[in-house]
Short mmCIF file of C-alpha atoms and ligand atoms in Angstrom, two decimals:
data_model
loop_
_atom_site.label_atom_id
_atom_site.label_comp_id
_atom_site.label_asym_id
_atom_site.label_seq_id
_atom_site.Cartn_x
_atom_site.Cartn_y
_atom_site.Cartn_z
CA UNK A 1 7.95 24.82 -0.81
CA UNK A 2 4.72 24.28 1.12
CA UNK A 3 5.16 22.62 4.71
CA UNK A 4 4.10 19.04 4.64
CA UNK A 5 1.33 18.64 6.71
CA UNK A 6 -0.10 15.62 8.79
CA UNK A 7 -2.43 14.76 5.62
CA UNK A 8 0.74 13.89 3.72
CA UNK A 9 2.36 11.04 5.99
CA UNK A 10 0.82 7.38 5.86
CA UNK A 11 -0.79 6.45 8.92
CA UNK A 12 0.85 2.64 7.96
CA UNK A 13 3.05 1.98 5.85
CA UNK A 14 5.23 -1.48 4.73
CA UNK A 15 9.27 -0.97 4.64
CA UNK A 16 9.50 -4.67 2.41
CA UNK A 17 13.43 -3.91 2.28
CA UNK A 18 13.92 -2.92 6.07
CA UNK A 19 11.38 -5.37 7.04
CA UNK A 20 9.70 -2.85 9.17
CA UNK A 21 6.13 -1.46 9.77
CA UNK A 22 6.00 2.13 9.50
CA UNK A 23 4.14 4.07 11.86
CA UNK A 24 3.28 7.48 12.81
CA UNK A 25 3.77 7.69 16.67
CA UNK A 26 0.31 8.79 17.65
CA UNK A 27 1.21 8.95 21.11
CA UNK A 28 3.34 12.38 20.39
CA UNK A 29 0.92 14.34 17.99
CA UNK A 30 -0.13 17.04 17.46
CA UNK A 31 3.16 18.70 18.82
CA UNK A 32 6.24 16.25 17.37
CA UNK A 33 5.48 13.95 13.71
CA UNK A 34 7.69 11.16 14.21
CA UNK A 35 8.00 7.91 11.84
CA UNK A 36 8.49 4.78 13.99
CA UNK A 37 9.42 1.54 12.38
CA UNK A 38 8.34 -1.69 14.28
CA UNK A 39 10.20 -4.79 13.60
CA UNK A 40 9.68 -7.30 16.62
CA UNK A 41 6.20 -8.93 17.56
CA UNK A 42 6.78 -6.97 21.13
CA UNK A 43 7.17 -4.07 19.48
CA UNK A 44 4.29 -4.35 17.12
CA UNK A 45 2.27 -5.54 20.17
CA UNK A 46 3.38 -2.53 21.96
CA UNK A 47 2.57 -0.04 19.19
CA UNK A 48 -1.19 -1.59 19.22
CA UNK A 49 -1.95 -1.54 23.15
CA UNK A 50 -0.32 1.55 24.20
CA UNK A 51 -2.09 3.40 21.02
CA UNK A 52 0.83 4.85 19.09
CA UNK A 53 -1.14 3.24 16.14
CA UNK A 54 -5.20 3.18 16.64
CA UNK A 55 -8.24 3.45 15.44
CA UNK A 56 -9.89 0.10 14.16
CA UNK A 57 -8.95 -0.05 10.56
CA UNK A 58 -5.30 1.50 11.04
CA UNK A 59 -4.72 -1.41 13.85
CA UNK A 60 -6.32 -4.01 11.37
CA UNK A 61 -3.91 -2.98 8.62
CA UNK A 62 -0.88 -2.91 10.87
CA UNK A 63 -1.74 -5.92 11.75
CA UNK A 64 -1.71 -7.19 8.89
CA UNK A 65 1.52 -5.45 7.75
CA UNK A 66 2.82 -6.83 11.19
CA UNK A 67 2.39 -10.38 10.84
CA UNK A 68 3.85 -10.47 7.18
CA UNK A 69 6.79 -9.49 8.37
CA UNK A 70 7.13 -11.77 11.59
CA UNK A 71 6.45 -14.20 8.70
CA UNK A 72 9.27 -13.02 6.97
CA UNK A 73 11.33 -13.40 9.98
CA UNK A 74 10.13 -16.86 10.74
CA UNK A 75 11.06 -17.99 7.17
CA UNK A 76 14.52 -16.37 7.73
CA UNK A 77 14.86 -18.83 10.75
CA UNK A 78 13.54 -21.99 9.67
CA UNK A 79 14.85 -21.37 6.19
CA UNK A 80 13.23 -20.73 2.36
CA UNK A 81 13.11 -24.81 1.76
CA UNK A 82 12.07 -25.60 5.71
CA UNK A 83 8.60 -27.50 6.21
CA UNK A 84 5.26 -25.62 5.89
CA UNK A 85 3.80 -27.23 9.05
CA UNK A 86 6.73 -25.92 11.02
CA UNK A 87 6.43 -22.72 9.47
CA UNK A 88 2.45 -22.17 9.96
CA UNK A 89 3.14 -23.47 13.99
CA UNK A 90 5.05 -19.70 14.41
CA UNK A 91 3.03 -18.27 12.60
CA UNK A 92 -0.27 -18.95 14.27
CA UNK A 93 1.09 -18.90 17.79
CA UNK A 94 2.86 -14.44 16.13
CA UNK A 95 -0.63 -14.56 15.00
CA UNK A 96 -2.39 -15.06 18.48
CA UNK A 97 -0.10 -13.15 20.05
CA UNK A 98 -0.31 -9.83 18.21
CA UNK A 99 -4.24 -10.41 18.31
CA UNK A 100 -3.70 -9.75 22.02
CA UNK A 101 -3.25 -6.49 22.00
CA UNK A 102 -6.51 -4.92 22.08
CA UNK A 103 -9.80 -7.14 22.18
CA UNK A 104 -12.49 -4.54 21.21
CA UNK A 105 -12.20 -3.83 17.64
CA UNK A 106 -12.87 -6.83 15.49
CA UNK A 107 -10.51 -5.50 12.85
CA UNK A 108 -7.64 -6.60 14.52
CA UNK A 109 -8.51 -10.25 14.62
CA UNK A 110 -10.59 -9.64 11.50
CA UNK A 111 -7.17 -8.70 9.57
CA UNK A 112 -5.06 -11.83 11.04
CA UNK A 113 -7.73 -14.47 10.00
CA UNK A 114 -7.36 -12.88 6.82
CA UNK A 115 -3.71 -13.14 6.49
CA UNK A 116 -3.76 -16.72 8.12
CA UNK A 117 -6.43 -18.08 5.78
CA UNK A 118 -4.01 -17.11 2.79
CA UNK A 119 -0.84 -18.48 4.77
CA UNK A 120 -2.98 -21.64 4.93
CA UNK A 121 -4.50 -22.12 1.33
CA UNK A 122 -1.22 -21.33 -0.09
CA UNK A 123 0.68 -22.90 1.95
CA UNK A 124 -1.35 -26.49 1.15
CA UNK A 125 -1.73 -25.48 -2.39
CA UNK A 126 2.42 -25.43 -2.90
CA UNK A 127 4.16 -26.36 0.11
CA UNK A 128 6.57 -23.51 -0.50
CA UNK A 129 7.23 -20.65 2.00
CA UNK A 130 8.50 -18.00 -0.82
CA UNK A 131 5.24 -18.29 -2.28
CA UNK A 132 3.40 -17.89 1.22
CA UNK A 133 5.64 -15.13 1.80
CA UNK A 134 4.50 -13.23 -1.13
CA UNK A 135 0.82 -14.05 -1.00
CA UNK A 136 0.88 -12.62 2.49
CA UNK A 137 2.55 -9.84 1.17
CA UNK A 138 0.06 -9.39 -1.94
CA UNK A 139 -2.42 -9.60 0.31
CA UNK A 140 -1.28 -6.74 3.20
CA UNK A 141 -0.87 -4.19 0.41
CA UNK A 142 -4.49 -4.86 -0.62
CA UNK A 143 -5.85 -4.18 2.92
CA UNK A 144 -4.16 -1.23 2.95
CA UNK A 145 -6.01 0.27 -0.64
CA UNK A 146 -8.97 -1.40 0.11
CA UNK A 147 -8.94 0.35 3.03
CA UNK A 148 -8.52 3.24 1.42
CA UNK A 149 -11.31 2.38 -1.55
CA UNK A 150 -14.13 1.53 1.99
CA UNK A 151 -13.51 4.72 3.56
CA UNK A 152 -14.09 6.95 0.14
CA UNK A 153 -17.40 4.92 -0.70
CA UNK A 154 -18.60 5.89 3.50
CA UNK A 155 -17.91 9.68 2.55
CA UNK A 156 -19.73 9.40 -0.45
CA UNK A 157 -22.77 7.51 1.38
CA UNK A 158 -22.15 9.97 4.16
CA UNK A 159 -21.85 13.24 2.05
CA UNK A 160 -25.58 12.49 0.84
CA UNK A 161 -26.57 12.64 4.12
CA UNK A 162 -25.21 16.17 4.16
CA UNK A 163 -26.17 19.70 3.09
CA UNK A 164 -23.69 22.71 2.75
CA UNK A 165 -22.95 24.78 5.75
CA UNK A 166 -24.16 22.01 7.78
CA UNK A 167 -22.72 21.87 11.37
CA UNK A 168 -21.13 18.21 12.84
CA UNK A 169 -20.31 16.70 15.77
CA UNK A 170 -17.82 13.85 16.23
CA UNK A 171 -16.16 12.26 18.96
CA UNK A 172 -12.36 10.32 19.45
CA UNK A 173 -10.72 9.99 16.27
CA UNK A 174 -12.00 8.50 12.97
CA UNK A 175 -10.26 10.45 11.08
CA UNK A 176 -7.15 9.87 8.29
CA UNK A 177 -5.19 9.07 11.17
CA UNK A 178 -7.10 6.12 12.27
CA UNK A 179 -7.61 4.69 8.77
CA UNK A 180 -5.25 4.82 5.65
CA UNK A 181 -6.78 7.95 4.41
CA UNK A 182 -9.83 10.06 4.77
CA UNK A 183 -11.47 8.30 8.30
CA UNK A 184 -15.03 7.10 8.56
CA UNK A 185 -16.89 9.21 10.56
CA UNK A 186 -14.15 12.28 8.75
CA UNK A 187 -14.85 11.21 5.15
CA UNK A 188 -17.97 13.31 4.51
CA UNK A 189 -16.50 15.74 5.92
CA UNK A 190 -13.09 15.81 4.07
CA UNK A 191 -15.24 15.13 0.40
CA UNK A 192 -17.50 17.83 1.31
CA UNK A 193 -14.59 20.09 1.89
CA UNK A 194 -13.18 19.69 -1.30
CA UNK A 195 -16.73 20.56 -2.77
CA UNK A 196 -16.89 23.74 -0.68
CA UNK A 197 -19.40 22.51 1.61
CA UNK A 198 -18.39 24.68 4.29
CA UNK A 199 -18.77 22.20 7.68
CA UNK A 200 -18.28 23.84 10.67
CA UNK A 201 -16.83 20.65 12.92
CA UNK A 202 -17.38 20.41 16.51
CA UNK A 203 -14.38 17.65 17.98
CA UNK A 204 -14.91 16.27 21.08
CA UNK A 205 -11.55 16.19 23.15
CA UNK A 206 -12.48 12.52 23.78
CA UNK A 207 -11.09 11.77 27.56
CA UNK A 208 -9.07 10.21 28.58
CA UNK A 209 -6.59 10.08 25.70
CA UNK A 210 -7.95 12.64 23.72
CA UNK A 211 -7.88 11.42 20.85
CA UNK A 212 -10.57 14.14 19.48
CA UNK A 213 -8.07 16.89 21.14
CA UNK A 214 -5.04 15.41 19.75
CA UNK A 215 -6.10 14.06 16.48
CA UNK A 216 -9.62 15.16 15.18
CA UNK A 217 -8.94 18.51 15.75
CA UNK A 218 -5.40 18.40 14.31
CA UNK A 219 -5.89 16.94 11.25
CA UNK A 220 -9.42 19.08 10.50
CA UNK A 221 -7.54 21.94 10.93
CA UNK A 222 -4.35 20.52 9.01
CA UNK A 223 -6.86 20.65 5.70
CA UNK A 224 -8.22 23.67 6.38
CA UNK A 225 -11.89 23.02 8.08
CA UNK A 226 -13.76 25.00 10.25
CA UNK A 227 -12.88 22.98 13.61
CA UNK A 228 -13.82 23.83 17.26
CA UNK A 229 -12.51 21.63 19.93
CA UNK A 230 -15.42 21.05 22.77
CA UNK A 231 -14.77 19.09 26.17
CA UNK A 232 -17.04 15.72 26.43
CA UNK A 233 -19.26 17.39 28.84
CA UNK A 234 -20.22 20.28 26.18
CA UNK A 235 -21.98 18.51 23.50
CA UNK A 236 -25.33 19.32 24.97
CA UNK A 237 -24.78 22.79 24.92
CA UNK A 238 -23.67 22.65 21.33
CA UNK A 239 -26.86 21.15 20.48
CA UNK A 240 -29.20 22.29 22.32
CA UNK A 241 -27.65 25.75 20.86
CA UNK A 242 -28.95 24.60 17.55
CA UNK A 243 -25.26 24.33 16.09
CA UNK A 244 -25.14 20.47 14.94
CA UNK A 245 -27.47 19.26 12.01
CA UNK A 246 -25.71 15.47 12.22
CA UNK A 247 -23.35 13.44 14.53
CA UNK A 248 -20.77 11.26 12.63
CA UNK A 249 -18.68 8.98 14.61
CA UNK A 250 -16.93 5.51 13.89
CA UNK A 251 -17.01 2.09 15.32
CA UNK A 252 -15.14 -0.69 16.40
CA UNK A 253 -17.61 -3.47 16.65
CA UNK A 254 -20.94 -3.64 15.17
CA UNK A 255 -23.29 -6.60 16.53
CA UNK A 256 -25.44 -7.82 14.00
CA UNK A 257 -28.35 -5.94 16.06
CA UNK A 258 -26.79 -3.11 15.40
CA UNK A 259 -25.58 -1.96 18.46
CA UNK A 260 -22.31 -0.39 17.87
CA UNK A 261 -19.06 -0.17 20.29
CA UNK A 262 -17.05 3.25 19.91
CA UNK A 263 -14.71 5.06 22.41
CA UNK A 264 -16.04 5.59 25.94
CA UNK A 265 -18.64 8.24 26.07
CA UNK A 266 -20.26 7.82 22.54
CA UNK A 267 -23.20 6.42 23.89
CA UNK A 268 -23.61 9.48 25.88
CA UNK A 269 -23.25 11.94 22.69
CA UNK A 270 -26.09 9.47 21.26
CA UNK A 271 -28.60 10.16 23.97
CA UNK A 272 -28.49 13.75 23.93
CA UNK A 273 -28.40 13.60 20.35
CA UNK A 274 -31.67 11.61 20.31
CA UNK A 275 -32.94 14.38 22.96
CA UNK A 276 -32.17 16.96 20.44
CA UNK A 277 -33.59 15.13 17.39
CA UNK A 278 -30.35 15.12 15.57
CA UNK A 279 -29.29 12.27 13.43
CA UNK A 280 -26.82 9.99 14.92
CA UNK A 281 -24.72 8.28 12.56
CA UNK A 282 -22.08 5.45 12.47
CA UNK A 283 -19.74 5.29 10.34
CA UNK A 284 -18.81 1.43 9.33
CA UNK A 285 -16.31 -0.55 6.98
CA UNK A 286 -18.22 -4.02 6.66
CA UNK A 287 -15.07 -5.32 8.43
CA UNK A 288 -16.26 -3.59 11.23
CA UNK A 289 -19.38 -5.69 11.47
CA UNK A 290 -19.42 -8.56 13.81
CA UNK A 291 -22.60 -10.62 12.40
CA UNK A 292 -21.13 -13.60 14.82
CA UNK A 293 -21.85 -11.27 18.00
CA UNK A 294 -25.38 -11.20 18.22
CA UNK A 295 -25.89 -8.21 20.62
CA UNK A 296 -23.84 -5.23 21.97
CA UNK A 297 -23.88 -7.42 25.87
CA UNK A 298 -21.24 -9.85 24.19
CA UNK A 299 -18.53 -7.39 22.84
CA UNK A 300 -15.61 -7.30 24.70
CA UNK A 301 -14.77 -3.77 26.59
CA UNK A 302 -10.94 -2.78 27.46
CA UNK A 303 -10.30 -1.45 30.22
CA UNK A 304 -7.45 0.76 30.87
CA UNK A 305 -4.73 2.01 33.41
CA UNK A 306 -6.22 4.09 36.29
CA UNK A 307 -2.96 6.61 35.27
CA UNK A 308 -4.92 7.37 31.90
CA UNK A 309 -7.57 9.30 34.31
CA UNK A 310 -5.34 9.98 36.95
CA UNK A 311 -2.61 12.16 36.02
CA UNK A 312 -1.29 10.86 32.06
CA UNK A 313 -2.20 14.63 30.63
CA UNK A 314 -1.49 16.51 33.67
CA UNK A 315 1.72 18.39 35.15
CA UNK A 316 1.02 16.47 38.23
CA UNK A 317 -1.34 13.75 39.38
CA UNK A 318 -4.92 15.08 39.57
CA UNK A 319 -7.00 12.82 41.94
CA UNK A 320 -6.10 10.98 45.20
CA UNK A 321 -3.38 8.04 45.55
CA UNK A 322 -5.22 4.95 45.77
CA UNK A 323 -8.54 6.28 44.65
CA UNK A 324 -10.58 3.41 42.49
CA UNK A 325 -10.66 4.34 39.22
CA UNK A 326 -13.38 2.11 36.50
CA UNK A 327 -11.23 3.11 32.77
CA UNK A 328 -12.83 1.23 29.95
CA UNK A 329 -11.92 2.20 26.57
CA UNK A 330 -15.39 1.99 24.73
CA UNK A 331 -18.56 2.24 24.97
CA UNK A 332 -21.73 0.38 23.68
CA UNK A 333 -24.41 2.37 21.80
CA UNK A 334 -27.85 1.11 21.65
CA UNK A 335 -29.37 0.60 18.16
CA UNK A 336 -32.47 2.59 18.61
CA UNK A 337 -30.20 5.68 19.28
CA UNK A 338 -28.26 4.98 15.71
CA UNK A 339 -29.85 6.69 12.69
CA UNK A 340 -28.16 4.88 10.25
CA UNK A 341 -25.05 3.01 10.08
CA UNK A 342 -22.70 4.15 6.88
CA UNK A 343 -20.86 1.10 5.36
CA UNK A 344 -19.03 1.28 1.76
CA UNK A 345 -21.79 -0.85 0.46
CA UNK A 346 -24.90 1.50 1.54
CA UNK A 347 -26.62 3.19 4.09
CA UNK A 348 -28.36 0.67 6.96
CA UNK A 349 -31.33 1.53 8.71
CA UNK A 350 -33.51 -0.20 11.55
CA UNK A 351 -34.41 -3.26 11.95
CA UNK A 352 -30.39 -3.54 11.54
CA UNK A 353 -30.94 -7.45 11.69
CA UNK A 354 -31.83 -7.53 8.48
CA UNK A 355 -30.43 -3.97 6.47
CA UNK A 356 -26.63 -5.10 8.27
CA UNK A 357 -27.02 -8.85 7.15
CA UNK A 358 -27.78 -7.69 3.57
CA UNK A 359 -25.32 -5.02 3.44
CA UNK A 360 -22.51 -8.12 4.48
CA UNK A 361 -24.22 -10.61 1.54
CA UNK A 362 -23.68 -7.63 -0.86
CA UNK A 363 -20.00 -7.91 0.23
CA UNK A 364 -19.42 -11.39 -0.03
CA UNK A 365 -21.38 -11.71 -3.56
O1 LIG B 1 -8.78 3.70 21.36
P1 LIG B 1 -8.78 4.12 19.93
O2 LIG B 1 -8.13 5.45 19.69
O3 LIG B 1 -8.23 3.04 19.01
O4 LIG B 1 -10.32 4.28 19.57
C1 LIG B 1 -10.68 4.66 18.28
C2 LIG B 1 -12.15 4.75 18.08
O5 LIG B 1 -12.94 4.53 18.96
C3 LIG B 1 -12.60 5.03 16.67
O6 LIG B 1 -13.76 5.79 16.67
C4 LIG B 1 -12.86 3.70 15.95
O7 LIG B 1 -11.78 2.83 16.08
C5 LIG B 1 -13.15 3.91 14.51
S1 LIG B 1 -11.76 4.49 13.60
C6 LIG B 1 -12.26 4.71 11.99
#
């Protein structure tokens, strides 16, 4: 029997009977594949913030996973015939809390409203907390395919964007592992692999977590593409060597302008890009786009532990105690750098004002 590879394990899954989320513990690949189940609101919390699940959809749909069943547990306390208003008063304060985890991706607080809008119209449509129990439920599981329906529709936009042999650049992780299957910025690429296509990928290593090291590289080469693993500093070379014909990366906030925030240094990747004249694309669920943050200026940026730069990857500590150390997680990318941003409804193009706005309509028709 064939090894089972990284491809084959869920990135989030629901344990209804346990009560647990399921994770893959991010934090320990590419050398040890362990399953992680998260049953407490601290421990959901934690897996968000310290990154053992990331990547803006994946955190979305554990989120949404998450809160059912803190639900689950609230109804357990309160009891199946206790009072909706009680119920909903945990449940919104679970809510808030687990959407403190990480402030840049809208996904996160994209997937709670969701789940809270249902807890509410149920709830004042029958009073009864089975029924908002499996309505929140219903409504998880279909993040999770829908999720998985988006991200096929982006590689198909994306793939036509493509020609065989064509060489790519990507940077962090928007791959399976940071969705429910295939990635954004990765779906092309994994759709053109099955049509022999023959990408050769180059993966940034994505400091200071390297995620692109860690993640993008490791599931590429899991399936069986042509990866190479670059440091940040490198992409210039790459290009300038004539080896990339597109960029692909993903997102975790899109302002209606169409400036897009990504992981720290993406906005560097786009201006050489631009130097180059290679297309720069971003890859986009339409949850992704934030139509209520007007320009890239408002999004929210983590920032990070110093140790994440300092010494987290290294034997020892590499820089000097007390040095000051500026971590944020993301970065903002202008829209004039973007080529086109890739949603599951179409392909958007400048002025984004307008293309992003009717991409969302399209959505909600
Ligand atoms: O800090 P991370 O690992 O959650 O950052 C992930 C990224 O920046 C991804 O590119 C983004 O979330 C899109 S994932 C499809």
């Amino acid at each position: 029997m064939s090894e089972k590879s990284i491809l084959d394990y869920e990135t989030v899954e629901l344990d209804d009977n346990d009560n647990s989320v399921v994770i893959i513990d991010q934090t320990k690949l590419p050398g040890k594949t362990e399953l992680i189940k998260l049953h407490t609101a601290q421990e959901i919390w934690d897996a968000i913030y310290l990154l053992k699940v990331r990547g803006a959809p994946a955190i979305g749909v554990a989120a949404a996973f998450g809160i059912y069943v803190l639900a689950k547990e609230i109804a357990g306390e309160i009891g199946g015939d206790g009072r909706f208003d009680r119920f909903y008063e945990e449940f919104h304060e679970q809510k808030d809390y687990l959407n403190s985890a990480r402030p840049t991706a809208v996904n996160l607080s994209w997937a709670l409203n969701r789940m809270e809008q249902v807890c509410l119209r149920v709830g004042k449509e029958t009073s009864s907390i089975p029924a908002v129990l499996n309505a929140l439920h219903d409504e998880a599981v279909e993040m999770k395919e829908e999720d998985i329906r988006v991200c096929r529709s982006i590689g198909e936009y994306g793939l036509s964007l493509l020609k065989p042999g064509d060489g790519i650049l990507t940077h962090c992780n928007a791959g399976q592992l940071a969705t429910c299957k295939y990635g954004t910025a990765t779906a092309p690429i994994y759709l053109g692999h099955e049509k022999g296509y023959g990408f050769h990928v180059f993966a940034d290593e994505t400091r200071p977590l390297l995620q692109g090291a860690r993640l993008t590289a490791y599931e590429l080469q899991s399936a069986g593409i042509d990866v190479t693993l670059i440091c940040d500093n490198m992409s210039a070379m790459v290009m300038k060597n004539g080896w990339v014909n597109a960029v692909f990366v993903g997102c975790d906030r899109v302002a209606s302008n169409g400036d897009a925030a990504n992981k720290i240094g993406t906005s560097v990747v786009a201006t050489v890009a631009k130097h180059y004249g290679i297309p720069f694309y971003v890859c986009a669920p339409t949850s992704t786009i934030d139509l209520h943050t007007p320009t890239g200026r408002e999004i929210n940026i983590e920032q990070r532990p110093a140790e994440e730069v300092t010494q987290m990857w290294y034997k020892e500590r590499m820089a000097p105690e007390g040095v000051k150390v500026f971590n944020p997680a993301f970065d903002v990318t202008d829209h004039d750098l973007i080529t086109a941003i890739i949603t599951e409804h179409g392909i958007a193009r400048a002025p984004y004002k307008k293309s992003l706005a009717d991409l969302c309509q399209k959505k909600w028709n």
